[in-house]
Short mmCIF file of C-alpha atoms in Angstrom, two decimals:
data_model
loop_
_atom_site.label_atom_id
_atom_site.label_comp_id
_atom_site.label_asym_id
_atom_site.label_seq_id
_atom_site.Cartn_x
_atom_site.Cartn_y
_atom_site.Cartn_z
CA MET A 1 -66.20 -60.20 60.44
CA PHE A 2 -64.39 -59.94 57.35
CA ASP A 3 -63.97 -56.49 55.53
CA ARG A 4 -66.03 -57.10 52.45
CA SER A 5 -64.90 -53.92 50.62
CA ARG A 6 -61.27 -54.76 50.58
CA ILE A 7 -62.35 -57.99 48.97
CA SER A 8 -64.19 -55.72 46.23
CA VAL A 9 -61.23 -53.52 45.50
CA ASP A 10 -58.78 -56.59 45.39
CA LEU A 11 -61.18 -58.43 42.85
CA ASP A 12 -61.74 -54.90 40.67
CA THR A 13 -57.70 -54.81 40.57
CA PHE A 14 -57.21 -58.51 39.24
CA ASP A 15 -60.31 -57.89 37.00
CA ASP A 16 -58.42 -55.39 35.46
CA ALA A 17 -55.72 -57.76 34.07
CA LEU A 18 -58.00 -59.72 32.24
CA PRO A 19 -59.62 -59.18 29.39
CA ARG A 20 -62.99 -57.44 29.24
CA ASP A 21 -65.64 -56.95 27.24
CA ASP A 22 -66.34 -52.70 26.79
CA GLY A 23 -68.72 -53.11 23.99
CA GLU A 24 -67.10 -50.81 21.64
CA LYS A 25 -66.70 -51.43 17.84
CA SER A 26 -63.18 -53.21 18.75
CA GLY A 27 -64.69 -56.27 21.14
CA ILE A 28 -62.20 -57.58 23.82
CA ALA A 29 -60.31 -55.19 25.21
CA MET A 30 -56.69 -55.80 25.21
CA PRO A 31 -54.90 -56.90 28.85
CA ARG A 32 -53.23 -54.56 30.98
CA GLN A 33 -49.64 -55.40 31.16
CA ILE A 34 -48.35 -55.32 34.62
CA LYS A 35 -44.67 -54.20 34.94
CA ARG A 36 -42.04 -55.48 37.52
CA ARG A 37 -38.75 -54.64 38.31
CA LYS A 38 -35.68 -55.89 36.49
CA SER A 39 -33.26 -58.05 38.27
CA PHE A 40 -29.51 -56.61 38.02
CA GLY A 41 -28.92 -60.05 36.23
CA GLU A 42 -31.32 -58.88 33.70
CA PHE A 43 -30.28 -55.04 33.54
CA ALA A 44 -26.62 -56.27 33.70
CA ARG A 45 -26.83 -58.94 30.78
CA PHE A 46 -28.92 -56.27 28.55
CA TRP A 47 -26.41 -53.44 28.65
CA MET A 48 -23.73 -56.09 27.78
CA LEU A 49 -25.42 -57.36 25.12
CA ASN A 50 -26.15 -53.56 23.72
CA ILE A 51 -22.57 -52.92 24.29
CA ILE A 52 -21.13 -55.97 22.16
CA ILE A 53 -23.94 -55.94 19.23
CA ALA A 54 -25.11 -52.35 19.04
CA PRO A 55 -21.52 -51.02 17.78
CA LEU A 56 -21.00 -54.10 15.10
CA LEU A 57 -24.56 -53.23 13.84
CA PHE A 58 -23.84 -49.97 13.34
CA THR A 59 -20.24 -49.84 12.02
CA LEU A 60 -22.10 -52.32 9.41
CA CYS A 61 -24.74 -49.29 9.15
CA LEU A 62 -21.89 -46.83 8.47
CA ALA A 63 -19.65 -48.99 6.45
CA VAL A 64 -22.23 -50.77 4.02
CA ALA A 65 -25.83 -49.01 4.14
CA ALA A 66 -23.83 -45.66 3.62
CA GLN A 67 -22.09 -47.06 0.74
CA GLY A 68 -25.32 -47.97 -1.10
CA ILE A 69 -26.99 -44.78 -0.47
CA ARG A 70 -23.76 -43.14 -1.84
CA GLU A 71 -24.77 -45.18 -5.03
CA LEU A 72 -28.23 -44.84 -5.16
CA VAL A 73 -28.09 -41.14 -4.51
CA SER A 74 -24.86 -39.10 -5.61
CA VAL A 75 -25.79 -35.98 -3.63
CA MET A 76 -25.40 -38.33 -0.65
CA ARG A 77 -22.00 -38.10 -1.51
CA THR A 78 -21.41 -34.52 0.04
CA ARG A 79 -18.63 -34.19 2.79
CA LEU A 80 -20.22 -32.37 5.80
CA TYR A 81 -17.00 -30.08 5.78
CA ARG A 82 -19.20 -28.84 2.90
CA LEU A 83 -22.15 -28.25 4.23
CA PRO A 84 -23.36 -24.63 5.07
CA PHE A 85 -22.79 -24.47 8.62
CA PRO A 86 -21.23 -22.65 11.15
CA TYR A 87 -17.91 -24.61 12.13
CA ALA A 88 -18.32 -27.42 9.36
CA GLU A 89 -15.17 -26.31 7.87
CA PHE A 90 -13.36 -27.65 10.59
CA LEU A 91 -14.07 -31.33 10.35
CA ARG A 92 -11.54 -31.22 7.48
CA ASP A 93 -8.71 -30.78 9.72
CA TYR A 94 -9.62 -34.30 11.71
CA GLN A 95 -8.57 -37.09 10.35
CA GLY A 96 -11.76 -39.52 9.84
CA PHE A 97 -14.24 -36.81 10.23
CA SER A 98 -13.10 -35.37 6.75
CA GLU A 99 -14.31 -38.68 5.31
CA LEU A 100 -17.73 -37.71 6.74
CA ASP A 101 -20.41 -36.92 4.15
CA LEU A 102 -24.13 -37.15 4.13
CA SER A 103 -24.78 -40.80 3.69
CA HIS A 104 -23.55 -41.47 6.82
CA ILE A 105 -25.75 -39.57 8.46
CA ALA A 106 -28.42 -40.96 6.59
CA SER A 107 -27.84 -44.03 6.99
CA GLY A 108 -27.56 -43.49 11.01
CA LEU A 109 -31.08 -42.47 10.92
CA LEU A 110 -31.89 -45.07 8.97
CA PHE A 111 -30.99 -47.85 11.57
CA LEU A 112 -32.67 -46.05 13.74
CA ALA A 113 -35.72 -45.71 11.91
CA VAL A 114 -35.68 -49.64 10.99
CA THR A 115 -34.45 -50.68 14.72
CA PHE A 116 -38.33 -49.02 16.00
CA ILE A 117 -39.71 -50.24 13.04
CA TRP A 118 -38.81 -53.73 14.02
CA VAL A 119 -39.61 -52.93 17.62
CA ARG A 120 -43.17 -52.51 16.86
CA VAL A 121 -43.39 -55.03 14.61
CA ILE A 122 -42.60 -57.62 17.26
CA SER A 123 -44.70 -55.67 19.94
CA GLU A 124 -48.12 -56.26 17.68
CA SER A 125 -47.01 -59.75 16.84
CA LYS A 126 -47.03 -60.81 20.45
CA GLY A 127 -50.63 -58.73 20.87
CA PHE A 128 -48.89 -55.52 23.00
CA GLY A 129 -49.46 -52.94 20.42
CA GLU A 130 -52.48 -51.31 19.00
CA VAL A 131 -52.28 -51.74 14.69
CA MET A 132 -53.23 -55.18 14.64
CA GLY A 133 -56.36 -54.18 16.11
CA TYR A 134 -57.17 -51.51 13.10
CA ARG A 135 -57.42 -54.65 10.87
CA LYS A 136 -61.30 -54.76 11.51
CA SER A 137 -62.10 -51.38 12.94
CA SER A 138 -59.88 -48.94 10.50
CA PRO A 139 -58.92 -51.23 7.76
CA LEU A 140 -57.06 -47.80 6.12
CA ALA A 141 -54.95 -46.99 8.66
CA PHE A 142 -53.84 -50.60 9.10
CA TYR A 143 -52.41 -50.96 5.63
CA LEU A 144 -51.29 -47.64 5.88
CA TYR A 145 -48.99 -48.35 8.75
CA THR A 146 -48.02 -51.90 7.40
CA THR A 147 -47.14 -50.20 4.21
CA ILE A 148 -45.05 -47.72 5.22
CA ALA A 149 -43.40 -50.29 7.87
CA VAL A 150 -42.50 -52.67 5.02
CA THR A 151 -41.55 -50.13 2.55
CA ILE A 152 -38.66 -48.94 5.04
CA LEU A 153 -37.65 -52.20 5.83
CA ALA A 154 -37.71 -53.68 2.25
CA ALA A 155 -35.70 -49.93 1.67
CA ASP A 156 -33.55 -50.72 4.20
CA ALA A 157 -32.38 -54.22 3.04
CA PHE A 158 -32.27 -53.21 -0.78
CA VAL A 159 -29.41 -49.88 0.56
CA PHE A 160 -27.62 -52.46 2.60
CA TYR A 161 -27.48 -55.07 -0.53
CA VAL A 162 -26.50 -52.41 -3.00
CA GLY A 163 -23.71 -51.21 -0.43
CA LEU A 164 -22.53 -54.52 -0.68
CA ALA A 165 -22.63 -54.85 -4.29
CA ALA A 166 -20.66 -51.98 -5.25
CA LYS A 167 -17.39 -52.22 -6.75
CA ASN A 168 -16.01 -50.15 -3.89
CA ASN A 169 -16.37 -52.78 -1.46
CA GLY A 170 -14.91 -55.53 -3.56
CA TRP A 171 -17.93 -57.77 -4.17
CA THR A 172 -18.09 -57.92 -7.63
CA ASP A 173 -15.67 -60.91 -8.35
CA THR A 174 -17.74 -63.15 -5.92
CA PRO A 175 -21.23 -65.18 -6.30
CA PHE A 176 -24.26 -63.27 -6.90
CA TYR A 177 -25.88 -65.01 -3.71
CA VAL A 178 -22.95 -63.73 -1.16
CA PRO A 179 -24.39 -60.37 -1.02
CA ILE A 180 -27.93 -61.88 -0.76
CA ALA A 181 -26.80 -64.03 2.30
CA CYS A 182 -25.39 -61.17 4.21
CA THR A 183 -28.29 -59.16 3.44
CA LEU A 184 -30.42 -61.42 4.65
CA LEU A 185 -28.22 -62.14 7.63
CA TYR A 186 -27.75 -58.10 8.56
CA VAL A 187 -31.57 -57.99 8.26
CA ALA A 188 -31.89 -61.06 11.17
CA GLY A 189 -29.02 -59.16 13.12
CA VAL A 190 -30.83 -55.88 13.03
CA ALA A 191 -34.75 -58.10 13.80
CA ALA A 192 -33.13 -59.82 16.32
CA PHE A 193 -31.54 -56.30 18.33
CA ALA A 194 -35.06 -55.24 18.03
CA ALA A 195 -36.14 -58.47 19.94
CA LEU A 196 -33.32 -58.09 22.84
CA HIS A 197 -35.17 -54.35 23.43
CA GLN A 198 -38.54 -55.71 22.87
CA SER A 199 -38.21 -58.47 25.29
CA TYR A 200 -36.66 -56.13 28.12
CA HIS A 201 -38.99 -53.16 28.19
CA GLN A 202 -42.07 -55.05 26.97
CA PRO A 203 -41.46 -58.99 28.97
CA ASN A 204 -44.41 -61.16 28.25
CA ASN A 205 -44.36 -62.64 31.77
CA VAL A 206 -45.46 -60.72 34.21
#
């Protein structure tokens, strides 16, 4: 009268979405995340926020963080058209591109790395990552990942602060707390931008 095999398959599928005891060192396994398709409104809102926020943060990164890198590492002042690469000298002939140097590339890469780290940190805090599980199973790996993440995030904030406090940016006549406050706002903005990506790609709800 009833198809028991179908009921058993449905129960197995339901059990896969719940925490279970695998008998391993880690104890309770992480629940499987069930992905759902994004609606058009969510898709449009996500990309609209990216179009608005990403250029602002990236511009701050190129304008301020690049200055901080130049202040800390003098070799980063080298113009791109001086690099020993084919056709690099042609950058001198274009307005704007002639002002680009190694610090702009370094600041752009730093921005991408910091955004990725913030995404991972937020994911771990919500229980979607694997690093938090290393605290008991592999403490050395946990502290290694944590140290690397904190070092890069702190270095990014410090570079941004140095860029604000540099003489070329005109912050020397302002109170000492202004660059600090602006640096905290920048860090909060990057973290919020990363949270936007994390919540879109790894939502809490099923």
